[in-house]
Amino acid sequence: MLQLQVTNSPFNEEQAELLNRLLPTLTEGQKVWLGGFLAASPSAAVSAAPAPAAAETAAPVQAAAAPAVSKDVTILYGSQTGNAQRLAQKAGQTLESNGFNVTVSAMSDFKPNNLKKVQNLLIVASTHGEGDPPDNAITFHEFLHGKRAPKLEDLQFSVLSLGDSSYEFFCQTGKEFDQRLEELGGKRIAPRVDCDLDFDEPAAEWIDSVVKSLSEAAAPAAQAAPAAGTQVAESEYSRTNPFRAEILESINLNGRGSNKETRHIELSLEGSGLTYKPGDALGIYPENDPKLVEELIAAFGWNPDETVTINKQGDVLSLRNALLTHYEITVLTKPLLEKIAQLTGVDELHELIGSSEKLKEYVHGRDLLDVVQQFGPFGVSPQDFVNVLRKMPARLYSIASSLEANPDEVHLTIGAVRYNANGRDRNGVCSILCAERLEPGDTLPVYIQHNDNFKLPENPETPVIMIGPGTGVAPFRAFMQEREESGAEGKTWMFFGDQHFVTDFLYQTEWQKWLADGVLTKMDVAFSRDTAEKVYVQHRMQENSKELFEWLQQGAAVYVCGDEKNMAHDVHQTLIDIIEKEGSMSREQAEKYVADMQQQKRYQRDVY
Amino acid sequence: MSKTVNDLHQLRAPEGPPSDVEGIKERSNLLRGTLAEVMQDRISAGIPEDDNRLMKHHGSYLQDDRDLRTERQKQKLEPAYQFMLRVRLPGGVATSDQWLMMDTLAHKYGNGTLKLTTRETFQIHGILKWNMKQTIQDIHSTMMDTIAACGDVNRNVMATSNPYQSEVHTEVHALAKQLSDDLLPKSRAYHEIWLGEEKVAGTPETEEVEPMYGPLYLPRKFKIGIAVPPSNDIDVFSQDLGFIAIVENNKLTGFNVTIGGGMGMSHGDTQTYPQLGKVIGFVTPDKVVDLAEKVITIQRDYGNRSVRKYARFKYTVDRLGLENVKAELERRLGWTLEEARDFHFDHNGDRYGWQKGVKGKWHFTMFVEGGRIVDYPDYQLMTGIREIAKIHKGDFRLTANQNLIIGNVSAQSKKKIEALIDQYGLTEGRHHSAIRRSALACVALPTCGLAMAEAERYLPGLMDKIDEIIDENGLRDKEITIRMTGCPNGCARHALGEIGFIGKAVGKYNMYLGAAHDGSRLSKMYRENIGEEEILKELRVLLSRYANERQEGEHFGDFVIRAGIVEATTDGTNFHK
């Protein structure tokens, strides 16, 4: 939702702040009610305010009909030598100092799908060679001129083009953008300016005229703040206000006899307004294991029904519920142990904290119950104790589905964590909640965590190499679904691995179908415990080193998801090995090659 | 049936477009297809159907654990694909080394068990695609192979596992091996795909041929068995081509020849039926291989290649007429068969326990329920036999009744073997009822793709209940053959069981009665589509009547006919009547 400011609303600073604080917390239902309440109220002068404000400009009627004019400005540049980029940044600074919210981005970093959401667009583009767009403008230029280009009726734009008049197609790219944006329905807020090699003065003039007309447009129109009605509306749900998503399906993906349990969970986002893209993550606020909570309370000798205050606002919960839902009880940290030591005055705890080595060893595979059982009971009050605890953090899972393919749904791939340490069976908080205690019909508090650093290439033709053993498979299922849906034609190559072929080939039949349908070009799998010698994904990469390097040379983007410590590290080294060998490069050159890929966002990782 | 020798020149194969399998064989480049490639693919443990059809000729085919199908589908996993691998073991004789290898492979690549089949050979179930090559190579390393153990070719050649006429047995076994080897496909496909043999460059001059089979092989499987009377353990009349040893003055003089037997049929199609082979004459041992080749070429030329369920040799014989086939055979041989000699069969079961053979050698026949070699929680069968194989210098003989003979034990070794038999409680089955020891079951669920009902997994439990009836009627020592198959294809030779069950649906069987105890008469359907309760109810009545009304020495299969409970099936063609 739009941030209300003095400049874009009829409210004073204090009012705007109060509203800004209140509005995001309202549910859809509350907003509707409030809207009705204010409209019906005789003192609803506030709601009438837009009209006189709009009257300040030429055409109030038009302003009412026109879409909301935002103070958000997107400046995209297509730059070969850097001039266009610098001018774009300068324009950005100028606009910012005039109270605009500015995003400056290379066209290659801008997701074309987001174009629909942009209301104010400035383009600074140079022209290259024989009227060609610069490299980092090519895909955006193609997109805009292609079939998938969206209608841009709500867009206001202006173009600054750079060129060299000694060439035939002077400022050609800028001219094309200018013309095309108009064709797509955009309204030009300032005429295009074409600059020759001496561009400083005309460029400065263009910036001035743009700032002027944007300021004029924004001031009156901003009252249309109830932009909530437009499709750009964002969800009211967030990290601080999670949505309770219903579980639609929960399947164990591992066949009988497996050492593993990997849950495929499908959640409903219906009514949440939450949206996501492949590569994004879902945050889940889990509940602790009731058995562990019970044991913990018993170890203290407390009454589970005693109430505790859980926050500064004074919200109260029973001790049992507070430990179930509000506090983290399964992870030991140094600050936590320090606070407990301080609270309880137990000497041994102080001693433990004193030695960082001992402490490190101690916290590994232990939880609060261990501390209480070993050093307690401390004779402290429940309230004093919970005061030192951390609030339950959310768990993030890479999303395993495409929203395009599964409207109103989000799928996850969650590995059940179970192990025995220090004489007790221990469970992952969220994974075991999902595996053992929740079933379809139950709900989970969730939110979307966007991740811009793990995104499919903007160009659907770019070859994609995916390396995702184990639960690392998740985002690639989302990738495949998305590409299947969009009909992306670039080739794709998946590397998957796990322990056993028969039981642990996650989403096997889906991969087989994508292969058969050509959505997936190639797949290599490694099952480490099926053979005498353990085989991992990096070995399959090695076996295919020649072809893999060819793909890289063709501009393939490489994605790695999954275990960080071993897998991602080995895969990284293998990638360098392959480039070194197949590209006949030195180690340094190969490392540089990978670093460049990273720079170009052709090597993205989501590792944990 | 009324055709005469004069019709000979009109002998024809049935009209009709070739079946799909004919096309697959034709395109296969002599059984290669794309097997070499698809076995490399790591994304599926399965192979395409066309290649699976060819795979059979290499002694294996793809199955899946049917118990897990639905569950795995939900888990987004493909069916639990696995290969069944069947060994070619002429006459069912294996050395200790070979036994130990099979035991090792069963654990290393299979499901930890071995199946002794009704055709006297080993099957390993549950082998994953990527382990097939190594498994076949390891089998090969002990001088065994799996060529033609399934498919449209001559299958494993059976011979009576007769332990007490060892000299004749040795000769018969040698002949079984000779037949098996001679009738192998000559394609090098098996050696290339599994054993890593280099491909021979295919110049026109050296183009590979199948001299006997031709590029399309046979219209259907072909089975040969040799029986040594008085034992008809191999059910010689169930074979496409059977040989009945004629022993005169303790010498093997030759064989009566039977043609046109076979067990399989399809539910609901009375044009399909089990049939018994018929004796057409006598040959001396030196002519057996020649005769077998010529019989096979007749089936090759005149068998039905359009409809597979009518393609077995028995239908060819019945269609062309026995005399016509015999005449054609003699024409191809260039000589005539001698008059058939007298013979007499007693039984088609096994004789359990220790038997003394010639040259002071001993043979121990042990009862193996369902032919399944496995360690049960309270019965270390597999371990016991493994321990014996480690010291045994004789041989192992897999019987047609899915049992095992520890053969050719010297007098000195007998004590040691006996000690192991005792230690592991390996049993000749004396504590079992005779009827249980005479029971056969095919594999059926969960791995067999054809099964409509349980067999091997279900029969032991059913036998527990039948045993109660047996005991109530004092029939504990009475041998009654009882055979159960999960479908009508007849792997357990159900139509030759004095009591037979053919699966119709899960928990439902057709019940058959009246086959001869010596395998010389087929059974007749008695009840259709009945479950366990009705099976037991029927048996309670039948066995009680048998206990009270039977004549001296009368077998159950004969009794039910004399008592008018079922009509005798005098020929396969009236099996359904």
Short mmCIF file of N, CA and C in Angstrom, two decimals, chain B residues 1-5 7 11 259 278 280 298 313-328:
data_model
loop_
_atom_site.label_atom_id
_atom_site.label_comp_id
_atom_site.label_asym_id
_atom_site.label_seq_id
_atom_site.Cartn_x
_atom_site.Cartn_y
_atom_site.Cartn_z
N MET B 1 -9.29 -82.10 -37.07
CA MET B 1 -8.84 -83.34 -36.44
C MET B 1 -8.96 -84.51 -37.41
N SER B 2 -9.86 -84.35 -38.38
CA SER B 2 -10.12 -85.46 -39.30
C SER B 2 -9.23 -85.36 -40.54
N LYS B 3 -8.35 -84.37 -40.51
CA LYS B 3 -7.50 -84.22 -41.70
C LYS B 3 -6.63 -85.46 -41.88
N THR B 4 -6.30 -85.73 -43.10
CA THR B 4 -5.48 -86.92 -43.38
C THR B 4 -4.14 -86.48 -43.93
N VAL B 5 -3.31 -87.47 -44.10
CA VAL B 5 -1.97 -87.20 -44.61
C VAL B 5 -2.05 -86.54 -45.98
N ASP B 7 -3.76 -84.15 -46.86
CA ASP B 7 -3.87 -82.70 -46.78
C ASP B 7 -2.52 -82.02 -46.63
N LEU B 11 -0.88 -77.64 -45.68
CA LEU B 11 -0.50 -77.10 -44.36
C LEU B 11 -0.25 -75.59 -44.49
N ILE B 259 4.02 -84.72 -28.52
CA ILE B 259 3.96 -83.34 -29.02
C ILE B 259 2.60 -82.72 -28.68
N LYS B 278 0.72 -85.75 -27.04
CA LYS B 278 0.36 -87.11 -27.46
C LYS B 278 1.57 -87.81 -28.03
N ILE B 280 3.78 -89.85 -30.36
CA ILE B 280 3.73 -90.09 -31.82
C ILE B 280 4.74 -91.13 -32.27
N ILE B 298 8.56 -76.74 -37.64
CA ILE B 298 7.15 -76.85 -38.03
C ILE B 298 6.33 -75.77 -37.32
N PHE B 313 2.17 -74.26 -29.68
CA PHE B 313 2.29 -75.41 -30.59
C PHE B 313 1.08 -76.35 -30.47
N LYS B 314 0.48 -76.44 -29.27
CA LYS B 314 -0.65 -77.35 -29.10
C LYS B 314 -1.80 -76.99 -30.05
N TYR B 315 -2.01 -75.68 -30.26
CA TYR B 315 -3.08 -75.27 -31.16
C TYR B 315 -2.71 -75.57 -32.62
N THR B 316 -1.41 -75.44 -32.90
CA THR B 316 -0.94 -75.77 -34.26
C THR B 316 -1.20 -77.25 -34.54
N VAL B 317 -0.86 -78.09 -33.57
CA VAL B 317 -1.05 -79.53 -33.74
C VAL B 317 -2.54 -79.84 -33.88
N ASP B 318 -3.35 -79.27 -33.00
CA ASP B 318 -4.79 -79.57 -33.06
C ASP B 318 -5.41 -79.04 -34.35
N ARG B 319 -4.91 -77.93 -34.83
CA ARG B 319 -5.48 -77.36 -36.05
C ARG B 319 -5.09 -78.16 -37.28
N LEU B 320 -3.79 -78.54 -37.33
CA LEU B 320 -3.31 -79.25 -38.52
C LEU B 320 -3.65 -80.73 -38.46
N GLY B 321 -3.81 -81.25 -37.27
CA GLY B 321 -4.04 -82.68 -37.10
C GLY B 321 -2.75 -83.38 -36.74
N LEU B 322 -2.84 -84.22 -35.72
CA LEU B 322 -1.64 -84.90 -35.19
C LEU B 322 -0.92 -85.69 -36.29
N GLU B 323 -1.69 -86.44 -37.08
CA GLU B 323 -1.07 -87.29 -38.10
C GLU B 323 -0.38 -86.45 -39.16
N ASN B 324 -1.00 -85.33 -39.50
CA ASN B 324 -0.39 -84.46 -40.50
C ASN B 324 0.92 -83.86 -40.00
N VAL B 325 0.90 -83.50 -38.73
CA VAL B 325 2.13 -82.92 -38.16
C VAL B 325 3.22 -83.98 -38.13
N LYS B 326 2.81 -85.19 -37.75
CA LYS B 326 3.79 -86.28 -37.71
C LYS B 326 4.36 -86.54 -39.12
N ALA B 327 3.47 -86.53 -40.10
CA ALA B 327 3.92 -86.77 -41.47
C ALA B 327 4.87 -85.67 -41.93
N GLU B 328 4.52 -84.45 -41.61
CA GLU B 328 5.37 -83.33 -41.99
C GLU B 328 6.73 -83.44 -41.29
#
